[in-house]
Short mmCIF file of C-alpha atoms in Angstrom, two decimals:
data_model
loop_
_atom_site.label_atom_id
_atom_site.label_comp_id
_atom_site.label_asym_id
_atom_site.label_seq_id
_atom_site.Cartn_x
_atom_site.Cartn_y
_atom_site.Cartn_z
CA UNK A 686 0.00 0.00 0.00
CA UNK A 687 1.25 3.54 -0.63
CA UNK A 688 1.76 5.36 2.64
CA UNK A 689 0.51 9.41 2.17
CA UNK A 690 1.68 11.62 5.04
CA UNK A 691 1.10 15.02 5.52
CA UNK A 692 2.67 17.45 7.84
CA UNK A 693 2.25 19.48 9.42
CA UNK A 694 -0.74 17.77 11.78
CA UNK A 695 -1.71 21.30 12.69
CA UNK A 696 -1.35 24.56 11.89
CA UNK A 697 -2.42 27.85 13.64
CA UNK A 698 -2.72 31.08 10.92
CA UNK A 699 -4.58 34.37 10.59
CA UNK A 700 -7.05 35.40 8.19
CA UNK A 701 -4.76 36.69 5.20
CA UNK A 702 -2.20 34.75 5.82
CA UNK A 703 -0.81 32.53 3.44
CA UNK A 704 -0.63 28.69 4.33
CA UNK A 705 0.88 25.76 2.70
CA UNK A 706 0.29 21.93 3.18
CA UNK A 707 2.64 19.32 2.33
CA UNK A 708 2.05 15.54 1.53
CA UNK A 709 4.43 12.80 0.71
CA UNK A 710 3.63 9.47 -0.70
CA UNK A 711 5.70 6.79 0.33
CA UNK A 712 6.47 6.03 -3.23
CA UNK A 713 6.10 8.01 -6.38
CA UNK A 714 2.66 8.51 -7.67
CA UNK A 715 2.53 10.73 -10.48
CA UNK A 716 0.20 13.32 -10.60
CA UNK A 717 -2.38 11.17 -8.91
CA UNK A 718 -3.52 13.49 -6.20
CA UNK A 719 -6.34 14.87 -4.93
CA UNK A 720 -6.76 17.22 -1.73
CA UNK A 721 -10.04 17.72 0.26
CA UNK A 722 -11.31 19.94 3.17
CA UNK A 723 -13.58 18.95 5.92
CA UNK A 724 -15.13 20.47 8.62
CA UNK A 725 -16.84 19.90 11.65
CA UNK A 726 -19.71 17.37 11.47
CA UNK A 727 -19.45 17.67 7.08
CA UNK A 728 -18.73 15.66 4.83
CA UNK A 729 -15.23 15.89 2.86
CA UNK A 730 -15.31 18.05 -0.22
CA UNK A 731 -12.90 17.64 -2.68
CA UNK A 732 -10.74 20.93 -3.33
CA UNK A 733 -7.75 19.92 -5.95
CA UNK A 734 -7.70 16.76 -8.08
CA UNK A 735 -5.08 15.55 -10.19
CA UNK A 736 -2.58 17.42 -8.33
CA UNK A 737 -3.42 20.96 -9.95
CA UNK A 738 -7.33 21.34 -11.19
CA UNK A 739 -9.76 23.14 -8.68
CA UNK A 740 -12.98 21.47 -8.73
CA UNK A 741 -15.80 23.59 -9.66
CA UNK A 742 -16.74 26.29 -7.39
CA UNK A 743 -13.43 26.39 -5.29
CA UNK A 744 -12.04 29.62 -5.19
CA UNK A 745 -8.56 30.96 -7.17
CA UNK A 746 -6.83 31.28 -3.74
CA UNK A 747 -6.35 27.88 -3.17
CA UNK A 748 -3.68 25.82 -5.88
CA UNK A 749 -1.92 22.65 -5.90
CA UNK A 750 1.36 21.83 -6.93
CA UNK A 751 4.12 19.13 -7.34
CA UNK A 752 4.86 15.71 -9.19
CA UNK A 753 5.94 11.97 -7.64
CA UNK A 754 6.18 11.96 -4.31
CA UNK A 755 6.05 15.69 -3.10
CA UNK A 756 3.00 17.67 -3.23
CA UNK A 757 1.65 21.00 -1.54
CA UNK A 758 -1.71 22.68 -1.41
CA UNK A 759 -1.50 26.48 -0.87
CA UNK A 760 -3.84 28.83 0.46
CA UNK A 761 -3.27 32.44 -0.19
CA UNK A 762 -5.14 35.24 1.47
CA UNK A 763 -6.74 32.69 4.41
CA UNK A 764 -10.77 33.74 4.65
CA UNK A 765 -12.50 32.49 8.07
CA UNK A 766 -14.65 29.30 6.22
CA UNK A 767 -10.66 28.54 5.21
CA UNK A 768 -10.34 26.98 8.63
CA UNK A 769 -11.11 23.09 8.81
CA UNK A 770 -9.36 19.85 8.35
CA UNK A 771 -7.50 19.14 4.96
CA UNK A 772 -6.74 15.51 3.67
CA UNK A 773 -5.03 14.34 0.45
CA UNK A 774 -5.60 11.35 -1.16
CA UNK A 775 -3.38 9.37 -3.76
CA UNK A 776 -5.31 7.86 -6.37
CA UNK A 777 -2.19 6.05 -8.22
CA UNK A 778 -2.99 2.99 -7.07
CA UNK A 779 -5.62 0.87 -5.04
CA UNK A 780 -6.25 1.05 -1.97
CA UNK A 781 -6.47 5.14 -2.18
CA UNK A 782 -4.81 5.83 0.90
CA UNK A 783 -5.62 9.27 1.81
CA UNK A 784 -2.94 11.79 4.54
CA UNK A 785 -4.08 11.73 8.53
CA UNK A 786 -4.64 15.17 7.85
CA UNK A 787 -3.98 18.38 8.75
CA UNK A 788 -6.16 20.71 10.84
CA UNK A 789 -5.90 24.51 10.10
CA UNK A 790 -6.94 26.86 13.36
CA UNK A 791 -6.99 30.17 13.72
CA UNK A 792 -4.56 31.72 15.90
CA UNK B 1381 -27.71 18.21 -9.36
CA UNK B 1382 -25.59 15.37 -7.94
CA UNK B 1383 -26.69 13.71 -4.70
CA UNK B 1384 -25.72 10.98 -2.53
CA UNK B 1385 -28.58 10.56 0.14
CA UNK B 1386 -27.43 7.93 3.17
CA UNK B 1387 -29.50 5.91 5.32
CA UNK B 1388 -29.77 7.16 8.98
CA UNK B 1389 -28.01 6.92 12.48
CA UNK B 1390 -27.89 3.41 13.13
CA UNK B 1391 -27.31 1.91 16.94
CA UNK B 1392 -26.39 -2.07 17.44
CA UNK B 1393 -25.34 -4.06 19.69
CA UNK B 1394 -21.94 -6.51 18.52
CA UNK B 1395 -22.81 -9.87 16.87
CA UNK B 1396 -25.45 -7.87 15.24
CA UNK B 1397 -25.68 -7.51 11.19
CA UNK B 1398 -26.57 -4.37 9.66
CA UNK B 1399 -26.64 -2.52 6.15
CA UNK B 1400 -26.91 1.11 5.07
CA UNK B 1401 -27.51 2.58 2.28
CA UNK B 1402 -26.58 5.13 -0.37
CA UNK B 1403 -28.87 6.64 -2.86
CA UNK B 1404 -27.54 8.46 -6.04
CA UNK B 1405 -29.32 10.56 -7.97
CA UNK B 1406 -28.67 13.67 -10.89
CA UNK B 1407 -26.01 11.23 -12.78
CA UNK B 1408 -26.23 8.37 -14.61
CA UNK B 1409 -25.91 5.86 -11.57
CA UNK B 1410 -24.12 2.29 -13.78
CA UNK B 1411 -21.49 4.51 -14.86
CA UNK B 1412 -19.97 5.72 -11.69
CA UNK B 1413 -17.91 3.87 -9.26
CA UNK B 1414 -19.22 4.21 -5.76
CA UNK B 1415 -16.55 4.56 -2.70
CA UNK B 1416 -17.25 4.02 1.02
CA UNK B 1417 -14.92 5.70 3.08
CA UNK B 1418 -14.83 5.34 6.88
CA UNK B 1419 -13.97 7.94 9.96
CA UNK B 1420 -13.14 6.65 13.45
CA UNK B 1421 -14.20 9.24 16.05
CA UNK B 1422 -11.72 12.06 16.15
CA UNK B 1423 -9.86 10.51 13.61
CA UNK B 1424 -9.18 10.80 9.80
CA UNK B 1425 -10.39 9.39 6.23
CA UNK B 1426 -10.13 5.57 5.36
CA UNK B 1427 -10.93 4.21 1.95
CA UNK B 1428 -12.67 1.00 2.38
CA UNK B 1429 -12.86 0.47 -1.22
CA UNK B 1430 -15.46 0.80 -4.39
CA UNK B 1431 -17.97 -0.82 -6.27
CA UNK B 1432 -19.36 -0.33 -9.57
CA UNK B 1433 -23.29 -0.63 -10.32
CA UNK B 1434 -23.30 -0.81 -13.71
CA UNK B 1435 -21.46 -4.93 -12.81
CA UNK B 1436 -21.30 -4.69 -9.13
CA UNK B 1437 -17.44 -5.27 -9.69
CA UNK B 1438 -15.87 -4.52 -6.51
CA UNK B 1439 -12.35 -3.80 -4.50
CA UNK B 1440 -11.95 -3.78 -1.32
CA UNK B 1441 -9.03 -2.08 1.33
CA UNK B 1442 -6.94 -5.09 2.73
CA UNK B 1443 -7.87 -3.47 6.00
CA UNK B 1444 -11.95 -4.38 5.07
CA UNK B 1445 -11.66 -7.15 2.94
CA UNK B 1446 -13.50 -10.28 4.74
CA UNK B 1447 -15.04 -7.95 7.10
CA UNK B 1448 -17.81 -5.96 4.87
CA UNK B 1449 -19.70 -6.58 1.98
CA UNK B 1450 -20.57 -3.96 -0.81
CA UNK B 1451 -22.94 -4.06 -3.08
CA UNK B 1452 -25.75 -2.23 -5.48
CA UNK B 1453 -29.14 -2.25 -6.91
CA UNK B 1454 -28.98 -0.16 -9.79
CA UNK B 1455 -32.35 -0.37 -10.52
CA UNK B 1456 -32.77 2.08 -7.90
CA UNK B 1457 -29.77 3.64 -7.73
CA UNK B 1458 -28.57 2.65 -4.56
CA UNK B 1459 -25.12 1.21 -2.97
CA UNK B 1460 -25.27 -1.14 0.01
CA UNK B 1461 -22.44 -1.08 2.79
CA UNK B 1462 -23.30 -4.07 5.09
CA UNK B 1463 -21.20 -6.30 8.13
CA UNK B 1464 -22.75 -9.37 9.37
CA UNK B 1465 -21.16 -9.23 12.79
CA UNK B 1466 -20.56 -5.89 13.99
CA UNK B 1467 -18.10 -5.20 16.93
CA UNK B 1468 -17.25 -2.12 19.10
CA UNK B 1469 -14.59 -1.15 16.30
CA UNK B 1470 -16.96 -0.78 13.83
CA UNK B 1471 -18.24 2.71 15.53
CA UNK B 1472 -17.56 5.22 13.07
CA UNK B 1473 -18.86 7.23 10.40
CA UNK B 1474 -19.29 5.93 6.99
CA UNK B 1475 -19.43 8.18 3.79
CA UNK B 1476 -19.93 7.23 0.41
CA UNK B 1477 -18.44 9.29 -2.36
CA UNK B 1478 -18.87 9.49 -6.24
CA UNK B 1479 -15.73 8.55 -8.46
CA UNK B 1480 -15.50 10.85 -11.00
CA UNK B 1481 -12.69 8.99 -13.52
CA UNK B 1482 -10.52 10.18 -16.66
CA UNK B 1483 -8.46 8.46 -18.52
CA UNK B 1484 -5.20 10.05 -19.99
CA UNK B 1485 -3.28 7.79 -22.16
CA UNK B 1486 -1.61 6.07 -19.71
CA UNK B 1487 -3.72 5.41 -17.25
CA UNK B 1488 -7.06 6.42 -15.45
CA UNK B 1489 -6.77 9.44 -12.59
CA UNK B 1490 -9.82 9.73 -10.58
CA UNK B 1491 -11.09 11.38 -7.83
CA UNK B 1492 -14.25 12.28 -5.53
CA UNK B 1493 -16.40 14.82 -6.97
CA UNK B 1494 -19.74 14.28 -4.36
CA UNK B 1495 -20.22 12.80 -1.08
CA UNK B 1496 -23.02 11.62 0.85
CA UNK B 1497 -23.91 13.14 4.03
CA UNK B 1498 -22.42 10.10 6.11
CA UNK B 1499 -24.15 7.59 8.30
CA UNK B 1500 -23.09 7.43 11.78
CA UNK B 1501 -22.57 3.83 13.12
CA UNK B 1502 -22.56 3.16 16.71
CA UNK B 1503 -22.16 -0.84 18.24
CA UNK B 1504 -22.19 -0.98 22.08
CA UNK B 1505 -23.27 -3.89 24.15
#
């Protein structure tokens, strides 16, 4: 199984601050990523698939970046409904091991 | 519009079967793979594995494999989650999720476009 782990588990920022997310795969897995935000008592909602597309409705601030093994999901100008939990999930291979997460506060 | 619609709450005691449900609608139902992903309270997002109406082909996590049984009716668009013994472990919440594919010329990226509203599981004695 691929191994996805994200860092850091938590992260305290302001609103307009700019925030990035990192997530490694234990092996390389293309551009097979996908990132997702969840918050309190809600379902996931998928934010970023295929390492760099926004989903429909997701706003310009957010972007995704990198290629095999390394991959980052940056926020720029944090808004308040910015703060929630945010997984990625690597779709190279079965099973789709997603990160353990990491949960954005605000400080 | 897409929608996944679960089944509610459920409360059992272990040694007791149980299946819940997940109802798609706004989408050709046969042609999308359905996931079921599970939290642990407090905890993250586990892929249990998919199953596709249209054949009710079906792959399961290692972690789940043996221990849960998918499966689908598409003449109602609906995908089944079920155990036939539950125990304590199995309190969690469990989502399903559409998979949206796309295949490039090497091989098929997907990902999951719509969710279900998740149906809390809870097995006490």
């Amino acid at each position: 199984d691929i191994q996805m782990t994200q860092s850091p588990s938590s992260l305290s920022a302001s609103v307009g601050d700019r925030v990035t997310f990192t997530c490694r795969a234990s092996q390389s897995i293309s551009k097979y990523l996908n990132w997702y935000q969840q918050k309190p008592g809600k379902a996931p909602k998928l934010l970023i698939y295929a390492t760099f597309s926004l989903q429909n409705g997701v706003p310009s601030r957010l972007s995704g970046s990198g290629s095999g093994t390394d991959f980052t999901l940056t926020i720029t100008s944090l808004q308040p409904e910015d703060f929630a939990t945010y997984y990625c999930q690597q779709s190279y291979s079965t099973p789709y091991t997603f990160g353990q997460g990491t949960k954005l506060e605000i400080k | 519009e897409v929608q996944l619609v679960q089944s509610g709450a459920e409360v059992k005691k272990p040694g007791e079967s149980l299946k819940i449900s997940c109802k798609g609608s706004g989408y050709n139902f046969t042609n999308y793979w359905i996931a079921w992903v599970r939290q642990m309270p407090g905890k993250g997002l586990e892929w249990m594995g998919i199953i596709y109406p249209g054949d009710s082909d079906t792959k399961y996590g290692p972690s789940f494999q043996g221990r849960v049984t998918f499966s689908a009716d598409k003449s109602i668009s609906t995908a089944y989650l079920q155990w036939s013994s539950l125990q304590a472990s199995d309190t969690a919440i469990f989502y399903c999720a559409r998979q949206t594919d796309y295949s490039s010329s090497s091989r098929t990226i997907n990902w999951f476009d719509s969710w279900g509203q998740g149906t809390l599981v809870t097995v006490s004695s």
